[in-house]
Structures are given as C-alpha cells and as structure tokens.
mmCIF file of C-alpha atoms (C1' of nucleotides) in Angstrom:
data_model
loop_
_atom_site.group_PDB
_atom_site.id
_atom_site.type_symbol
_atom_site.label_atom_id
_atom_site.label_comp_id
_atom_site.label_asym_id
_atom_site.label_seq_id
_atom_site.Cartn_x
_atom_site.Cartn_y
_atom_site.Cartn_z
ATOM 1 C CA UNK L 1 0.000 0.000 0.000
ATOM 2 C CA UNK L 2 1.021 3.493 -1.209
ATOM 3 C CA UNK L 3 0.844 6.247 1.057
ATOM 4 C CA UNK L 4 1.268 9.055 -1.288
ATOM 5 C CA UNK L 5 -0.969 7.471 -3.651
ATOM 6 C CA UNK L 6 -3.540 7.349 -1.234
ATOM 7 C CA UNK L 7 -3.214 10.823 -0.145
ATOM 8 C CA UNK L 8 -3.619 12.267 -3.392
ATOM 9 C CA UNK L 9 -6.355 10.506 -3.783
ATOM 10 C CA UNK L 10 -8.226 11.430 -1.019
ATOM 11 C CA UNK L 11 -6.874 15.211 -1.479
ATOM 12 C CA UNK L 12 -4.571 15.340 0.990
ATOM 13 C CA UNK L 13 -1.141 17.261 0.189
ATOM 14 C CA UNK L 14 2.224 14.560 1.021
ATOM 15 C CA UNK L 15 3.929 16.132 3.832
ATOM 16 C CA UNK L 16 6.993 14.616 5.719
ATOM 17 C CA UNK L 17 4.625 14.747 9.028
ATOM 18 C CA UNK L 18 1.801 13.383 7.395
ATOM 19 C CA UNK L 19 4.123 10.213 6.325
ATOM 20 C CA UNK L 20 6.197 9.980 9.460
ATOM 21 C CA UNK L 21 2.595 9.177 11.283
ATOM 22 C CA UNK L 22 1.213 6.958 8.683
ATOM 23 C CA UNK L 23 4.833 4.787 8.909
ATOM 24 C CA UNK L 24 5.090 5.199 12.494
ATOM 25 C CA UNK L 25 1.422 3.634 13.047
ATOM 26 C CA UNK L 26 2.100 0.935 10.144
ATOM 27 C CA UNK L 27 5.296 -0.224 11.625
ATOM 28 C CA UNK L 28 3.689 -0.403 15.405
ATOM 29 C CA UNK L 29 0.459 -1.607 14.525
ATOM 30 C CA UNK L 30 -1.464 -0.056 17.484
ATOM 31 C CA UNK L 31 -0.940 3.594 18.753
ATOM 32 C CA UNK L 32 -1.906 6.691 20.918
ATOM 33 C CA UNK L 33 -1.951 10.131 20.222
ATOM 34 C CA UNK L 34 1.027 10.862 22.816
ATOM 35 C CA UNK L 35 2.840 7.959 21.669
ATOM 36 C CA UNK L 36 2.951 8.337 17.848
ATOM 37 C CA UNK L 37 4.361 12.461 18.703
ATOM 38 C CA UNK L 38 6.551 10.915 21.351
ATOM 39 C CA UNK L 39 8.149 8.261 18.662
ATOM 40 C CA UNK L 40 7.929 10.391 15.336
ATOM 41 C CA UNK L 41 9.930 13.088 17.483
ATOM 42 C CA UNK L 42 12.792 11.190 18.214
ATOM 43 C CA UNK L 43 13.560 11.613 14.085
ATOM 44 C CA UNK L 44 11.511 13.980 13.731
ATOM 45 C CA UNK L 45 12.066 16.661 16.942
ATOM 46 C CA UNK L 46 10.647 20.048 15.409
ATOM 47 C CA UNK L 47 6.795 17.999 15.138
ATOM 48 C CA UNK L 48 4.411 19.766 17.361
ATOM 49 C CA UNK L 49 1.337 17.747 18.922
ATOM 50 C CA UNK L 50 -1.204 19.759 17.459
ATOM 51 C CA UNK L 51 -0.034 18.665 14.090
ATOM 52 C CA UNK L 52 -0.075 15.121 15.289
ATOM 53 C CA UNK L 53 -3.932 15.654 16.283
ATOM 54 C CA UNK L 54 -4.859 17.511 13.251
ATOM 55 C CA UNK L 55 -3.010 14.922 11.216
ATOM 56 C CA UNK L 56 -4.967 12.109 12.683
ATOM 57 C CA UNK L 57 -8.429 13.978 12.444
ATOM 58 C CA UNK L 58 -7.941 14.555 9.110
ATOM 59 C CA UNK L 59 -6.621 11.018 7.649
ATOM 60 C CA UNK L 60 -9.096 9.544 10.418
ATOM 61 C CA UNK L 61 -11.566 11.381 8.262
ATOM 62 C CA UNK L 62 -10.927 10.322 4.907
ATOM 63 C CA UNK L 63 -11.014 6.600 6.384
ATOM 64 C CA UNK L 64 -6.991 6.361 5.795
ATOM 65 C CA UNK L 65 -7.375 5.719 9.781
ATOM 66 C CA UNK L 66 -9.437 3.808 12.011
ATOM 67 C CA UNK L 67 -9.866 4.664 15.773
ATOM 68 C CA UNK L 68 -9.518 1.271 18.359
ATOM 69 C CA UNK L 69 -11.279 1.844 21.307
ATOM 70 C CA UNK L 70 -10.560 -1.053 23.818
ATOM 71 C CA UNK L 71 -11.767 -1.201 27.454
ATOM 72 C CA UNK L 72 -9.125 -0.083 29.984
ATOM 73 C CA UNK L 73 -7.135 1.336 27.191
ATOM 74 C CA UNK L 74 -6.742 4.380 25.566
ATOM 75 C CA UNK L 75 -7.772 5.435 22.582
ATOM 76 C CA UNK L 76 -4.929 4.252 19.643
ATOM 77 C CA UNK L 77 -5.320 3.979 16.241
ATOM 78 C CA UNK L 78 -4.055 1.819 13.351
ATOM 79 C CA UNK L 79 -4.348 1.396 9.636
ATOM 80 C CA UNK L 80 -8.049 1.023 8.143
ATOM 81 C CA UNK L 81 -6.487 -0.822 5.391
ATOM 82 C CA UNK L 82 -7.768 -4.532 6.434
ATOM 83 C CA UNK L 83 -10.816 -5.519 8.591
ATOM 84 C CA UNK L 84 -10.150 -7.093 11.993
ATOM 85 C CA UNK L 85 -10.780 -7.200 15.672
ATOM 86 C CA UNK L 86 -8.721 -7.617 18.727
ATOM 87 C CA UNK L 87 -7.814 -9.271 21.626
ATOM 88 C CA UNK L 88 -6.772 -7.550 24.524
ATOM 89 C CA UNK L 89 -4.819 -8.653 27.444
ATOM 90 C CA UNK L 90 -6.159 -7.421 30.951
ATOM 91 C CA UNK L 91 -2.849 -8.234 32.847
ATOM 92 C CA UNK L 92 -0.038 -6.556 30.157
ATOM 93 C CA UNK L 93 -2.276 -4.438 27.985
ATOM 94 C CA UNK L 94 -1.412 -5.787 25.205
ATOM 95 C CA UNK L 95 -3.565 -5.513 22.326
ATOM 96 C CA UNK L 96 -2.986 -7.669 19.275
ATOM 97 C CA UNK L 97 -4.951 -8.282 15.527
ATOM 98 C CA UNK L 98 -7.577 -11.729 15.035
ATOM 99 C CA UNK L 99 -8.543 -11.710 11.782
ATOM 100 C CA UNK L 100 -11.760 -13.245 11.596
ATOM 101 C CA UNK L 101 -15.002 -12.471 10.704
ATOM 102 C CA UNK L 102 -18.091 -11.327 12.569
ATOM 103 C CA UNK L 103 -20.504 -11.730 9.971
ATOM 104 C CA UNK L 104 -22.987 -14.278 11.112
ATOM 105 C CA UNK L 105 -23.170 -12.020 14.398
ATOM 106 C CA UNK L 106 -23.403 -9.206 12.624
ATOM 107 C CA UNK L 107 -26.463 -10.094 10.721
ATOM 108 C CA UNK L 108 -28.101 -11.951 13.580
ATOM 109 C CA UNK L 109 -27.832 -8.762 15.130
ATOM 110 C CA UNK L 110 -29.208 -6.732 12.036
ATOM 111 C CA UNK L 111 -32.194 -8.784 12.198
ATOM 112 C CA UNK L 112 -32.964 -8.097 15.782
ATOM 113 C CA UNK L 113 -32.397 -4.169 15.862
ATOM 114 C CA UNK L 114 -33.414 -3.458 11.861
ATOM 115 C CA UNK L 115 -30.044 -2.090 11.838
ATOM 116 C CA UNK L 116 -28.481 -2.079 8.392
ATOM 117 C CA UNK L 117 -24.784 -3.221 9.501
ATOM 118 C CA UNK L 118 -21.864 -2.677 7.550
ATOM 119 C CA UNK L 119 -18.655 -2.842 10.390
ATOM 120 C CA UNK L 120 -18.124 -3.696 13.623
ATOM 121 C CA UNK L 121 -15.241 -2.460 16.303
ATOM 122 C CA UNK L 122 -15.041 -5.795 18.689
ATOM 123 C CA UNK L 123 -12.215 -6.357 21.573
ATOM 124 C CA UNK L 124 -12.171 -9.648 23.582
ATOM 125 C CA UNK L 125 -10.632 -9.444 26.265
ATOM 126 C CA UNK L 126 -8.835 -12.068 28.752
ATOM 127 C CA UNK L 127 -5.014 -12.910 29.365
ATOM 128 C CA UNK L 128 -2.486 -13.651 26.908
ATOM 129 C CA UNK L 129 -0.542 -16.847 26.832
ATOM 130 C CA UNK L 130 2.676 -15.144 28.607
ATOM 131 C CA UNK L 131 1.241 -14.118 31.236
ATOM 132 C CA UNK L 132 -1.237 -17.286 31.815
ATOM 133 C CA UNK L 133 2.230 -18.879 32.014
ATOM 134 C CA UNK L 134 4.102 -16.240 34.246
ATOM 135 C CA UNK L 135 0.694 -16.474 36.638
ATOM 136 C CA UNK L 136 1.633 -20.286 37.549
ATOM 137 C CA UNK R 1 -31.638 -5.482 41.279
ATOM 138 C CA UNK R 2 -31.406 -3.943 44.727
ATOM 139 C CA UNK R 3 -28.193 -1.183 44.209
ATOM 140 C CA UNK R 4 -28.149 -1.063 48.103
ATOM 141 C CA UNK R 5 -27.367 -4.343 48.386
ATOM 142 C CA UNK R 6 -24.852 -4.984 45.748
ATOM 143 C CA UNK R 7 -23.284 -1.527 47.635
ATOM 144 C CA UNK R 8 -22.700 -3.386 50.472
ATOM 145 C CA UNK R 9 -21.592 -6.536 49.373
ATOM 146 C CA UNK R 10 -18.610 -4.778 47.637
ATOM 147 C CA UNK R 11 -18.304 -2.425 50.894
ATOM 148 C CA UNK R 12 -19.500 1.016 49.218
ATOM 149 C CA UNK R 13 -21.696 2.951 51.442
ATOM 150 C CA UNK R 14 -25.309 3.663 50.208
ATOM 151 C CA UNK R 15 -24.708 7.741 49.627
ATOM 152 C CA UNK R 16 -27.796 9.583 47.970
ATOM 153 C CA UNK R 17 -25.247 10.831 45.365
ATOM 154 C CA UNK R 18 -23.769 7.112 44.304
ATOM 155 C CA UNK R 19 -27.976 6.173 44.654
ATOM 156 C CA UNK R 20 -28.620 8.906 42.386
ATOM 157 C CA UNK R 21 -25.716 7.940 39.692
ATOM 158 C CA UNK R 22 -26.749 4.431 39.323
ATOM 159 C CA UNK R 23 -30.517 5.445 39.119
ATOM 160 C CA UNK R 24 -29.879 7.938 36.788
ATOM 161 C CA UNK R 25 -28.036 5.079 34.507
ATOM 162 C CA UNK R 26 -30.143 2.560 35.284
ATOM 163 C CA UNK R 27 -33.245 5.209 33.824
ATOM 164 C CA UNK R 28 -31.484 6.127 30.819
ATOM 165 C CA UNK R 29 -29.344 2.679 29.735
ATOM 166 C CA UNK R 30 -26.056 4.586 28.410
ATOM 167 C CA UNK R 31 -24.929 7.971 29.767
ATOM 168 C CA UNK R 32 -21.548 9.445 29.267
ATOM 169 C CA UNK R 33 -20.108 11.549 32.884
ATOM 170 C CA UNK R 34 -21.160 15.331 31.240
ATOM 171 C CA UNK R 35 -24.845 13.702 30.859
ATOM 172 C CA UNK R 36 -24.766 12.169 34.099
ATOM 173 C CA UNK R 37 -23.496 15.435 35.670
ATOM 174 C CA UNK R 38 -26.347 17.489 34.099
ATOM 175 C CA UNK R 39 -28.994 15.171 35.087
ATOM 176 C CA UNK R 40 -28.369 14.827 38.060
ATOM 177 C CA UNK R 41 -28.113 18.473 39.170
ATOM 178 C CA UNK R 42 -31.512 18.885 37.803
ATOM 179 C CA UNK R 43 -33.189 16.887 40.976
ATOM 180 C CA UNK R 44 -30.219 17.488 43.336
ATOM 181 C CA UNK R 45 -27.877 20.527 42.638
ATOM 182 C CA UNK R 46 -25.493 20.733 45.034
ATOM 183 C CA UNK R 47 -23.894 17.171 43.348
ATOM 184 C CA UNK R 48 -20.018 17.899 42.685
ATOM 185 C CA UNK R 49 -18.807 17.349 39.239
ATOM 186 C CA UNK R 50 -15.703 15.735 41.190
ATOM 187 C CA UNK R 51 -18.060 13.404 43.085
ATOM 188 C CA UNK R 52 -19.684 12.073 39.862
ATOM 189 C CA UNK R 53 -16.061 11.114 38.581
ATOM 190 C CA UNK R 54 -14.885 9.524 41.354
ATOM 191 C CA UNK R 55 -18.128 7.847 41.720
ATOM 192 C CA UNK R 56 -18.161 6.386 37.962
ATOM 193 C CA UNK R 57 -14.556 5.561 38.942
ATOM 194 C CA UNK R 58 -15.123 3.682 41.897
ATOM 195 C CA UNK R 59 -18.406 1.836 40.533
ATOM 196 C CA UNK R 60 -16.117 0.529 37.478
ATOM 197 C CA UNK R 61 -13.272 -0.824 39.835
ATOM 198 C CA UNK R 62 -16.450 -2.771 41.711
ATOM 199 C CA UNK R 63 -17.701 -3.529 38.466
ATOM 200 C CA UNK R 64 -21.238 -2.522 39.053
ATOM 201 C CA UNK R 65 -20.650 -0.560 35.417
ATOM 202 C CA UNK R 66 -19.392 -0.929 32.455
ATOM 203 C CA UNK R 67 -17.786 1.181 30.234
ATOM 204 C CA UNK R 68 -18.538 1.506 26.596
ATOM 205 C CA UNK R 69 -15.973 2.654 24.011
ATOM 206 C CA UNK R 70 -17.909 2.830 20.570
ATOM 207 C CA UNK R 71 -16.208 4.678 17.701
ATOM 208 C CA UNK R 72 -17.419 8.499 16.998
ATOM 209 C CA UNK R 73 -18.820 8.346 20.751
ATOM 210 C CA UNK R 74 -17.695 9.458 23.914
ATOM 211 C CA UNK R 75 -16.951 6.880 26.525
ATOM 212 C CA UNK R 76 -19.951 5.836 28.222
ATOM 213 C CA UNK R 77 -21.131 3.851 30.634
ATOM 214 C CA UNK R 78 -24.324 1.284 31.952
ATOM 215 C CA UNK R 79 -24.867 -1.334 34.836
ATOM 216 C CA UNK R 80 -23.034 -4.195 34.302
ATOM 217 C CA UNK R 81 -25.680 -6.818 35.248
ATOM 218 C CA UNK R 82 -25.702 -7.912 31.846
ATOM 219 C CA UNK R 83 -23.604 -9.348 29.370
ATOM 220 C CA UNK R 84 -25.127 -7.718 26.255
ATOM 221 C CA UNK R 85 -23.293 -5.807 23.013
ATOM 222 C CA UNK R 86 -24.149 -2.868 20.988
ATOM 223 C CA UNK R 87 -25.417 -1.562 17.984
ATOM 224 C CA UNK R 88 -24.495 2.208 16.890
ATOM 225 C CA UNK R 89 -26.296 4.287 14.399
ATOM 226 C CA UNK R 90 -23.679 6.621 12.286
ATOM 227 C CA UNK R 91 -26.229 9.245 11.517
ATOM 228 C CA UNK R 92 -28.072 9.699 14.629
ATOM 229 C CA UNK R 93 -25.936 8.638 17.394
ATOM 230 C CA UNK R 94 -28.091 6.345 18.618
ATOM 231 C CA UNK R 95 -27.142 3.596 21.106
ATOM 232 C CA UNK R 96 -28.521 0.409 21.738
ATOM 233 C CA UNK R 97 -28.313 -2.720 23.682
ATOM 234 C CA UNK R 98 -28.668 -6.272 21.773
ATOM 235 C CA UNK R 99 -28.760 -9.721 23.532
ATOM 236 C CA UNK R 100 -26.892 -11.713 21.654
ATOM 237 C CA UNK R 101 -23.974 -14.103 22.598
ATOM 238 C CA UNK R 102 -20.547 -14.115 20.678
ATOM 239 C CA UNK R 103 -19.740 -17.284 22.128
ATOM 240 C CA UNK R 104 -18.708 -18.634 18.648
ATOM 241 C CA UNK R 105 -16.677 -16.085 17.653
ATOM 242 C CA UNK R 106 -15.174 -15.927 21.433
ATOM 243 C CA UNK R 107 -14.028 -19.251 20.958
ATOM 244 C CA UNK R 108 -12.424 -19.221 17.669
ATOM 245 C CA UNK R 109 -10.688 -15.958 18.594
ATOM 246 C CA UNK R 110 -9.206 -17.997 21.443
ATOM 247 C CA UNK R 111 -7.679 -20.812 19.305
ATOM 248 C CA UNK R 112 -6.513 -17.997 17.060
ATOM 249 C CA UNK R 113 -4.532 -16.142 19.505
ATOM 250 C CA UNK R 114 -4.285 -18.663 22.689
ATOM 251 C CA UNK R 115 -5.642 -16.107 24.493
ATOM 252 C CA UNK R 116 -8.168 -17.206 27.213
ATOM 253 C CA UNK R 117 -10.754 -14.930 27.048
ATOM 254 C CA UNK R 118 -14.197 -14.242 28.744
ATOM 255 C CA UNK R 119 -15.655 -11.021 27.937
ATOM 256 C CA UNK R 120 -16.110 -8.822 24.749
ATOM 257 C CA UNK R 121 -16.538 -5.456 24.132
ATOM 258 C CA UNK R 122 -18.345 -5.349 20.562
ATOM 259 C CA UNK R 123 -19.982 -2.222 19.114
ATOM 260 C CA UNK R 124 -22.086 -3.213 15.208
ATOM 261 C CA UNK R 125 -21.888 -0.151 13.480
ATOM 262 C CA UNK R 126 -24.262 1.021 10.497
ATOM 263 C CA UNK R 127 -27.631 3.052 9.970
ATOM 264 C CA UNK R 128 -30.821 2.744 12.451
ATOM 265 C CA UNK R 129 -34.480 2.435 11.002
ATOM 266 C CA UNK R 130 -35.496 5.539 11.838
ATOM 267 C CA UNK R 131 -32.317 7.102 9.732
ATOM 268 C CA UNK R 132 -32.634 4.750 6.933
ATOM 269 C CA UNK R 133 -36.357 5.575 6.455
ATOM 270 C CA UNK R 134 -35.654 9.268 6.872
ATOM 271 C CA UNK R 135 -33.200 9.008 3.834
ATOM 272 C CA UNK R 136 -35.234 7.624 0.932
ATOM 273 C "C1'" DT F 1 -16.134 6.627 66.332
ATOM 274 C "C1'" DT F 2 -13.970 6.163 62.251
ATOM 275 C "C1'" DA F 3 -13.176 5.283 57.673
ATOM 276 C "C1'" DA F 4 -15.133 6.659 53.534
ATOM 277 C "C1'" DA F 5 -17.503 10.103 50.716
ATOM 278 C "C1'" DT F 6 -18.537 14.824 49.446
ATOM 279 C "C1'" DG F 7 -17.765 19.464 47.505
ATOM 280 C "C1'" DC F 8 -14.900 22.912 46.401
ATOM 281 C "C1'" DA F 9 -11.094 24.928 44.251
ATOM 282 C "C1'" DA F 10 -6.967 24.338 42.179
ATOM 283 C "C1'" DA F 11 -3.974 21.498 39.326
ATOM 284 C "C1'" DA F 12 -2.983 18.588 35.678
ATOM 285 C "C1'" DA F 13 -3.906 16.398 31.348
ATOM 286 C "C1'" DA F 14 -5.933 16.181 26.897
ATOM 287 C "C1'" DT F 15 -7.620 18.422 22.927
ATOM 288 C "C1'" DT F 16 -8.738 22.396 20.022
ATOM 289 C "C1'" DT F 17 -8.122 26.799 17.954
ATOM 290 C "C1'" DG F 18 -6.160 31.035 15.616
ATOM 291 C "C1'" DC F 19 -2.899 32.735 13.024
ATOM 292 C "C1'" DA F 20 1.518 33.917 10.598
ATOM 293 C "C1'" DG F 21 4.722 31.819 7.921
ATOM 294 C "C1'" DA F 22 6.244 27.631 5.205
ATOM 295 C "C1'" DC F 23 5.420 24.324 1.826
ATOM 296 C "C1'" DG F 24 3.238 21.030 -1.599
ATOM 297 C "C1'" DT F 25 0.948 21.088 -6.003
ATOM 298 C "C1'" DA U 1 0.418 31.646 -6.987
ATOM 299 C "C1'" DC U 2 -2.984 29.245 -4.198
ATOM 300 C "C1'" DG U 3 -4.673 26.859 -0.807
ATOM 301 C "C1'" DT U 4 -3.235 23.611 2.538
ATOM 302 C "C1'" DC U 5 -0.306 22.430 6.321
ATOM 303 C "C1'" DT U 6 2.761 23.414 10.098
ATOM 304 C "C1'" DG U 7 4.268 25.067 14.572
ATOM 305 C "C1'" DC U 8 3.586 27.851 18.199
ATOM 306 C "C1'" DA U 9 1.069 29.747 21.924
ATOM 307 C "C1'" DA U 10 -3.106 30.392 23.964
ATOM 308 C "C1'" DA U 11 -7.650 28.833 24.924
ATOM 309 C "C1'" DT U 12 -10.825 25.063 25.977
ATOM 310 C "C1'" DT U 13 -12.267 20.995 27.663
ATOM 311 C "C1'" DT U 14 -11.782 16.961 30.373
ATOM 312 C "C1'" DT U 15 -10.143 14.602 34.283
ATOM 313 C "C1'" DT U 16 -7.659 14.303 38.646
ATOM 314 C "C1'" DT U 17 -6.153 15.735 43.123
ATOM 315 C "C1'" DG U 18 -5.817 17.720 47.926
ATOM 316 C "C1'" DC U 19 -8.063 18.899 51.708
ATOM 317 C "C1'" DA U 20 -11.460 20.437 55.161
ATOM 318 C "C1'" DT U 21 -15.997 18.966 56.294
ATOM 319 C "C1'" DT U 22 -19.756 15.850 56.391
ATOM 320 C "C1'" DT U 23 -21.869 11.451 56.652
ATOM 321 C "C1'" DA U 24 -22.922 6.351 56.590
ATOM 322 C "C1'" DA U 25 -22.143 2.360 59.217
#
DNA sequence: TTAAATGCAAAAAATTTGCAGACGT
DNA sequence: ACGTCTGCAAATTTTTTGCATTTAA
C-alpha cells in the first residue's frame, strides 16, 4: 500500500509529518496520540502535537485511519487498510490483531435491531498466553 | 436489582449521590459523565462534578458498570448486570443494547490467539431504522 | 467513632483553535 | 500563486487531586 498514492487521492497534500505518522502507526500496529508524537519526534524533533492531532483527524476522516477503542485502554489507532478485531490482554495491555469475521453475528444482530450493519469495532478481552504462564 | 445491596456486598456505602448515579443510569441505559453530571443536578444541585467522577470511577473498579468505548462516541457507561453488546447508528448517534452471545466467535478468537478470554466489548456499526427511512 | 464520601477549588492532562509563515501542487 | 499544512502559543475541555468537612455504618 502506497501512502502518497492514497493521499492524493483522497486530497490530501504529502507532507513529511503526514508520512512519518502513517509509517510510524504501520510499523507499530497499534498507537496513541502521545505515543505516535513521542516516537515520530525522536527523528523527527521540530513535530508539534497539534499537528499530530490535526493529522490524525484529518486522515481519520478520509477513512486512511481507524480509531480502536478497547476497554481499559486508551484510545490508539491503526491502519483502516484490512478488517479485523482484537484481543486484549487485561494483565499486560497488550492488544494484538484476530482476523476473523463477525458476519454471522453481525447479521443476527441486524435482524434483531433493523439495523443495516456494515462494520463492527469488537475487543475480547482475557489474558495472553505469557502471562497465563508467568501467573503459575 | 437492589443497588443497596450490591453496595454493600462490595463495601461502598449507600450515599444519595452514588444512589442517584446508578438510578440515573439505570433510567437512561447509556450515559456518558457530562450527561450524568447534568442530570443529576436537575433533581439534586449541590452534586459535585468531582463526586460524579470519582463515583463512575469507583463503581467501574467494583464492576457494578461498564464502560462503553464505541467509535465516533464518547466513553460511556451502563450497569453491568448484563452481558449484552451494541449496535451504533452513524447518523443519529443512537445507542442500543442487543442480547446476543458471541460465544462462537469468542471461541475461535481464542484458538486464534491462545488467548483465554471471557468477555467482549463489541460495538455493530451502520444506519438505524429511523435514519434509513428518513433518507429515501 | 472512624473510615469513607462529598464538595470545592486548584492542578494537571488532553484536545482544540487562531494565526503567521512555510510548503506542496 | 494558491490553498493547505505546520508550529507555536493560547484557549478550551476533560479529568484528577488535595483537603477540610460531612456522613454512613
């Protein structure tokens, strides 16, 4: 996936910020607002926060960006390129990609509420295999 | 539900102001703190702001609520009685409960990831009746 | 009686805004 | 050249904290 390609498409001019945060989120998957300014300013040090929340509006907007909202977790975001939930870990926090589909749910549930469905944002949640074993 | 009761069992004393919170939910299903807030000062005005916060806070850690994250929606949060997931109408806003179980998808998830999980936090996301009758 | 809860005000954290100058197209 | 984007600082909004006082058990 192109990033610049992408952006023109969707209007958006290709500035260095603008890719630093779309490479910094690709290469970690999962990440906050303080985190992603924290990480692009180690390369990056003259990057000011507000142009890390305007950035993440705006590509949030034009569906380049999809927000993960997880119980006990902050808010992060990743790449709305592929569909998928998560599974959280209550113990380390870790939150992690399951690609499978919801779509038996999802219509079950369309046919209760009259709902016409089209996505869902799902997060199980339990403890991870590391520390299941550190618990022992 | 009796919300003295389950007060006691996890050692919170019955205020008026924690009675009034977890009425106040209870009456309106899914409230976010601001809501809550306002509400409440309508019956009983001298209620603190602070109060409701640390009251929401200290319910949660108890788990007589439950938060809800759902994209393009402050937090919220409802009585946790029941296990229950939600369906979110883009154009309105609209929140609502639906009873049904992802057991299925709970399970697969877990084989997928070796997780073990037990609860989900799932959010269907698309456009209510009301809003898709509205359109045409 | 005593530990917990409240309300207030102040502090801290998170997010948004306005604007002048810089930059991508 | 034009309109968007950036960075800064200030303004808002949201959430947390400290503490004196009150209150439930």
């Amino acid at each position: 996936m192109n990033f610049e390609v992408q952006l023109k498409e969707k209007k958006l001019k290709v500035t260095p910020q603008r890719m630093a945060i779309l490479n910094e989120i690709q290469r970690n998957g999962h990440l906050g607002i303080e985190e992603i300014y924290e990480n692009i300013r180690k390369i990056y040090p003259a990057i000011s926060l507000a142009t890390v929340y305007k950035n993440i509006t705006s590509l949030y907007e034009v569906n380049l960006l999809r927000e993960i909202k997880a119980p006990y977790q902050k808010q992060k975001y990743e790449l709305a390129c592929d569909r998928h939930i998560h599974v959280a870990c209550e113990k380390c926090g870790k939150l992690e990609d399951v690609h499978i589909e919801l779509n038996d749910a999802m219509s079950r549930c369309s046919d209760m509420t009259n709902y016409k469905l089209h996505d869902v944002s799902a997060v199980f949640l339990g403890i991870c295999s590391d520390c299941a074993s550190k618990a022992k």
